XYZ file of C-alpha atoms in Angstrom:
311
model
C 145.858 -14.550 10.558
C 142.534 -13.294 9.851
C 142.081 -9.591 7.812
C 140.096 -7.360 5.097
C 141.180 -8.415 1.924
C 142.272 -4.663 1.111
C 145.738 -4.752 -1.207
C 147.304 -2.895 1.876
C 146.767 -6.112 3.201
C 147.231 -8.641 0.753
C 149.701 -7.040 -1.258
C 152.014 -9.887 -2.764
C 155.511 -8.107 -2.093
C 154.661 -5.031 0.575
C 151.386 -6.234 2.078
C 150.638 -7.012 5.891
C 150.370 -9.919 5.502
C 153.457 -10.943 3.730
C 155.439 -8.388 6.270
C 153.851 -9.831 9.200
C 154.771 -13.586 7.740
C 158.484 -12.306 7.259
C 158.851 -10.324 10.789
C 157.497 -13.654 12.584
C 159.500 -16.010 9.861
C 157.175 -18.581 9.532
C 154.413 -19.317 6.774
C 150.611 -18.387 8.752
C 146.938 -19.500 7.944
C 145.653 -16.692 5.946
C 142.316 -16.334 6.790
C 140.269 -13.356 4.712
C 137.635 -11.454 6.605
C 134.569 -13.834 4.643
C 132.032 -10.815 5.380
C 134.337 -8.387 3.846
C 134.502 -10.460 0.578
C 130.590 -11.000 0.640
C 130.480 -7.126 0.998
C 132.654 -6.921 -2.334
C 130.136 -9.222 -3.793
C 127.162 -7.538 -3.176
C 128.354 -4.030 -4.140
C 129.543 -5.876 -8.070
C 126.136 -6.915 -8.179
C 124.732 -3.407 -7.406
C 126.835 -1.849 -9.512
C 126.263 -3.854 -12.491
C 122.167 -3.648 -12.098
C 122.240 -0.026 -10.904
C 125.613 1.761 -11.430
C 123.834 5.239 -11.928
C 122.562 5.387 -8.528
C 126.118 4.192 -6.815
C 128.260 6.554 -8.713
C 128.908 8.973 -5.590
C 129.205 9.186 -1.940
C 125.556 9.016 -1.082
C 123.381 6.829 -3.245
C 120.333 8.649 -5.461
C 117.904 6.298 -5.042
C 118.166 6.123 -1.112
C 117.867 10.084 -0.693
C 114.725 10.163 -2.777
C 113.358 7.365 -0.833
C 114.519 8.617 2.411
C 112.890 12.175 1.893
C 109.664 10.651 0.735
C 109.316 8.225 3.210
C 106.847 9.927 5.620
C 104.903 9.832 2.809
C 104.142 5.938 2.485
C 101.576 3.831 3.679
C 103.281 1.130 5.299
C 100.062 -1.011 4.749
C 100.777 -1.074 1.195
C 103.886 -2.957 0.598
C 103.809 -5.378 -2.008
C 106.033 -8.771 -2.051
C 107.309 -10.754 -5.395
C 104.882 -11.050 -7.862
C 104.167 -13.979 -9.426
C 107.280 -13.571 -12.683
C 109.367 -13.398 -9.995
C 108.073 -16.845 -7.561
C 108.652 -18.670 -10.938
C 111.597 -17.877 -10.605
C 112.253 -19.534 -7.143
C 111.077 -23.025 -6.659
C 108.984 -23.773 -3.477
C 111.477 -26.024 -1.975
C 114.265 -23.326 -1.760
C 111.662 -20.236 -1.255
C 110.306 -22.643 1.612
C 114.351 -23.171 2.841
C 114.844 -19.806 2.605
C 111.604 -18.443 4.904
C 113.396 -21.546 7.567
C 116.402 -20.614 7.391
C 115.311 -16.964 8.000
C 113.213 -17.525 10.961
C 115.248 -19.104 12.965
C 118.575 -17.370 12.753
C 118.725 -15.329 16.583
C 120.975 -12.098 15.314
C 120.831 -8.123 16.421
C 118.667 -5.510 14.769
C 119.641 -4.603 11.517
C 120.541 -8.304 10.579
C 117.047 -8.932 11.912
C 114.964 -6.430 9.854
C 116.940 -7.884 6.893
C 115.896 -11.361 7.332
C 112.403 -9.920 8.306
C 112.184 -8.260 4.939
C 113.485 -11.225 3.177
C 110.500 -13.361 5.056
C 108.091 -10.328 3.752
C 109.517 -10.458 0.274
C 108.350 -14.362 -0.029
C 105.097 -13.674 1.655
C 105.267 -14.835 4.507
C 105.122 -12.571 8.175
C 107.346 -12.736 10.257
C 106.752 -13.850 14.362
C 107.378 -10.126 15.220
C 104.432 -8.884 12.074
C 105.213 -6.559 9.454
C 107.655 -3.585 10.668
C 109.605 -1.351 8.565
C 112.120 0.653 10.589
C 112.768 4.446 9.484
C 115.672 4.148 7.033
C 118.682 6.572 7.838
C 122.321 6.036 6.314
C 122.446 6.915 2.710
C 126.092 6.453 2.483
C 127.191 3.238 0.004
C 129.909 2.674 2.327
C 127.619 1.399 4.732
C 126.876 -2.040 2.624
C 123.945 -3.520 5.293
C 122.087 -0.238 4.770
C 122.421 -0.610 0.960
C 120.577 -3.740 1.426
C 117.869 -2.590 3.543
C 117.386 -0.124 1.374
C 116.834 -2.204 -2.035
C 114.424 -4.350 -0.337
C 112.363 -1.607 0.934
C 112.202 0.450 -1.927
C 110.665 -2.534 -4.085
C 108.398 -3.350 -1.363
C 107.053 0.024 -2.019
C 107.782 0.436 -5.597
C 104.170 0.968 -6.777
C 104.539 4.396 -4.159
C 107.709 5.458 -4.687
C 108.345 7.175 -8.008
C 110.944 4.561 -10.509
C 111.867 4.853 -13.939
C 111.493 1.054 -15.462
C 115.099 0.274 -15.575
C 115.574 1.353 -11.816
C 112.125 -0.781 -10.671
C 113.863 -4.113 -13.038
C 116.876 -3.437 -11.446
C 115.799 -3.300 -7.934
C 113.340 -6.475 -8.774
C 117.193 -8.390 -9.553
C 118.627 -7.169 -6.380
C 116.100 -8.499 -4.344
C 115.948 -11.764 -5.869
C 119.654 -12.086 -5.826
C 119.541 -11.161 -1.970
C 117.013 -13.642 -1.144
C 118.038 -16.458 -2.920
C 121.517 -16.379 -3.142
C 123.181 -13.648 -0.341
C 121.141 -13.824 2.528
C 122.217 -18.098 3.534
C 125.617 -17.374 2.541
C 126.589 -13.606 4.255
C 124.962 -15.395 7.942
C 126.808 -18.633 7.849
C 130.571 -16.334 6.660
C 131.590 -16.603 10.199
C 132.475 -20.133 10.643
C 135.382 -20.752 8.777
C 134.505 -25.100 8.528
C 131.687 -24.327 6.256
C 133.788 -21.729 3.914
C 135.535 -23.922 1.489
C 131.997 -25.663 0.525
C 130.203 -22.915 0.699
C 132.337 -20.759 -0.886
C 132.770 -23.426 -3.964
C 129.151 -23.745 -4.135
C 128.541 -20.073 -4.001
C 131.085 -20.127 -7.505
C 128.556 -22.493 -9.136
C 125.547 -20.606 -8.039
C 126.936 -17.124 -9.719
C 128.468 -19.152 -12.863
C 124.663 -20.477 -13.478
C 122.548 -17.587 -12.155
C 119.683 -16.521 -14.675
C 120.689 -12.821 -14.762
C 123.757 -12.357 -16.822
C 124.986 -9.305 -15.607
C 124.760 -10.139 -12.163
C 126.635 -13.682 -12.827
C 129.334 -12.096 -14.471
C 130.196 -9.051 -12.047
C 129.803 -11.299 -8.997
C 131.944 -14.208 -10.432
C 134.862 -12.001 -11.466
C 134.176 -10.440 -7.932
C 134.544 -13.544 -6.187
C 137.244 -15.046 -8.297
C 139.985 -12.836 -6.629
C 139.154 -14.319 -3.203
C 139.316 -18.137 -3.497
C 141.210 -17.899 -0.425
C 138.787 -20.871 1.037
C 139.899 -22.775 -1.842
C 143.601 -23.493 -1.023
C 145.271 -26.183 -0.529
C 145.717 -25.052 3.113
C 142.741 -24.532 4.101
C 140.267 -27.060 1.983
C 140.599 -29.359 5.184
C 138.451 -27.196 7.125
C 135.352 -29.115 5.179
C 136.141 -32.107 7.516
C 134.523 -30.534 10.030
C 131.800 -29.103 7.544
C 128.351 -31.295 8.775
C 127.072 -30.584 5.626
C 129.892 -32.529 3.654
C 128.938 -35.824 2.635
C 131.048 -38.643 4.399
C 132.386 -39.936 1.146
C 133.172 -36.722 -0.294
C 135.153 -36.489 3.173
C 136.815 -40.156 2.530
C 137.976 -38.084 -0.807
C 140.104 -35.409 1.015
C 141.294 -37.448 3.192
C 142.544 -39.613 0.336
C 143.824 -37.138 -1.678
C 145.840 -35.341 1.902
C 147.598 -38.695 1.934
C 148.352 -39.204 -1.692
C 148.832 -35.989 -4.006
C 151.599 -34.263 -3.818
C 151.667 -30.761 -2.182
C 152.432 -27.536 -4.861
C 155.893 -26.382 -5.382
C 154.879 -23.143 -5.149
C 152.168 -21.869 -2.615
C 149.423 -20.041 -3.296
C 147.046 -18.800 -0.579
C 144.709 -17.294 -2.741
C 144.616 -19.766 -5.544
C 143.399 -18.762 -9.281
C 141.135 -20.972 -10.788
C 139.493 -20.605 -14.089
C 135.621 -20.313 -14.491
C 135.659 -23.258 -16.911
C 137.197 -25.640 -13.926
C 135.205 -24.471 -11.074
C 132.026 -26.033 -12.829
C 133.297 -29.164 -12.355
C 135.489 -29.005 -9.494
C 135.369 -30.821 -6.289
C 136.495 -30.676 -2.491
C 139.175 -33.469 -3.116
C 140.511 -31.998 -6.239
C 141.832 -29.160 -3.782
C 143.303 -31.451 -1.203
C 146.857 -32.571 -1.225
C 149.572 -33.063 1.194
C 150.173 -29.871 2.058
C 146.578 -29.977 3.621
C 147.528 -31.602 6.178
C 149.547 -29.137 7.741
C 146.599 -26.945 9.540
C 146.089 -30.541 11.468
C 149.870 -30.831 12.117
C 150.176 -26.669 12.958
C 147.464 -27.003 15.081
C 148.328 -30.552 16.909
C 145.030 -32.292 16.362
C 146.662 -35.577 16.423
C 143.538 -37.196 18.359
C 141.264 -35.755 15.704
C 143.400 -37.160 13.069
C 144.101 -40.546 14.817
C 140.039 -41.025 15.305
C 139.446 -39.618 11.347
C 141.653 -42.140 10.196
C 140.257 -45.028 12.312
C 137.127 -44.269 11.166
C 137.849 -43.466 7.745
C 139.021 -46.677 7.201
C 136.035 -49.005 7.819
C 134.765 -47.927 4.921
C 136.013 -49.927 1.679
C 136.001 -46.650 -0.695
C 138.904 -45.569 1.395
């Protein structure tokens, strides 16, 4: 069962969710819309960097910018000075420009991976483009995006008071380093639960303290990835280390499932430092396998699983 985590949805006693569980009588996978959440995340970290210019229908900043942009020089963007690369060690900043260039997606996805490429300085294999920007709304979260990242890119035009340019200098770093990877890769549901743990340490230990703590309460209401149902998914995560799989699989076979189930488990900030895959996992894990009969996925797991003397 796969939805927007809106409380019409997930509403513990009158949701859809819960109605559609009870009209059907059986217990379903609930799995939350991971773009929608990512799009929750995003708009706590605008908000707590630039709440001014989000506080109505159509953002401030973006009808300014919008109205003076026949003005600019498109020759004259600028990319992250040399405070901000500090910031970003070559290794990632190097990942990130990779992981950029080859991801094959439609337009608007496109000129915001392009930007991001810009934004590191680097050019992208189409050359520097800016498309016209349009949608001012801050429904529309992609535009929002766009937006940021080509306002700073032509900051030293555009007229900014000094807490708008320091705010829009977080943004962008935040959506380079730290959004981008993790809003292309929300689709596949095997990479959520270590991505989305991962994600939690990233925002508990990010450098700007206003942005770490609106995005981690943001993200702490939708640990859906993070249940004991669903935690098995990592098994078919390529990125999961084999022993850290040998782990799971351990702890499906030995720790007893919950009494009570919880699909969107609450965790507190203090344990998600230190927690890992396998402290998720019980027997109840084991279920998705069983729902879903992957008995010859199990049977060849196990088998192989238990060569190795860890397990």
């Amino acid at each position: 069962m796969c939805f927007d985590t809106t409380s019409s949805n997930t509403g513990k006693n009158k949701g859809s969710c819960v109605l559609l569980e009870r009209k059907l009588g059986k217990n379903l996978f609930w799995l939350a819309c991971r773009h929608h959440i990512f799009e929750l995340v995003i708009g706590a970290a605008f908000q707590a960097v630039l709440p001014s210019a989000i506080s109505g229908p159509d953002n401030r900043i973006f009808v300014r910018f919008q109205s003076y942009w026949s003005e600019i020089d498109q020759s004259t963007y600028i990319t992250a000075n040399p405070t901000i690369i500090l910031r970003i060690a070559d290794k990632k900043r190097n990942d990130i420009v990779s992981f950029c260039q080859i991801k094959q997606v439609r337009d608007d996805y496109r000129e915001l991976l392009e930007l991001s490429i810009i934004f590191l300085g680097k050019e992208p294999t189409r050359g520097i483009r800016c498309m016209t920007p349009f949608a001012t709304s801050n429904a529309r979260w992609m535009s929002m995006v766009i937006y940021y990242l080509k306002i700073f890119m032509f900051s030293e035009k555009f007229n900014l008071n000094v807490k708008e340019k320091k705010g829009l200098a977080e943004i962008y770093i935040f959506i380079v380093t730290v959004y981008i990877k993790n809003w292309f890769t929300a689709s596949f549901a095997i990479y959520a639960p270590n991505n989305d743990l991962q994600l939690m340490k990233t925002l508990i230990n990010y450098d700007s303290p206003d942005i770490s703590n609106a995005t981690v309460k943001k993200m702490m209401g939708h640990l859906w990835y993070l249940s004991d149902e669903l935690v098995g998914l990592c098994l078919f995560d390529q990125n999961v280390l084999v022993e850290t799989k040998c782990k799971v699989v351990h702890a499906m076979i030995n720790n007893p499932s919950q009494e009570v189930r919880d699909v969107r488990p609450k965790i507190k900030k203090h344990d998600l430092e230190k927690l890992r895959l396998h402290d998720l996992a019980n027997q109840n894990t084991m279920r998705i396998f069983i729902e879903f009969c992957v008995e010859i996925f199990w049977e060849y797991y196990g088998k192989y699983y238990g060569k190795l003397e860890r397990f």
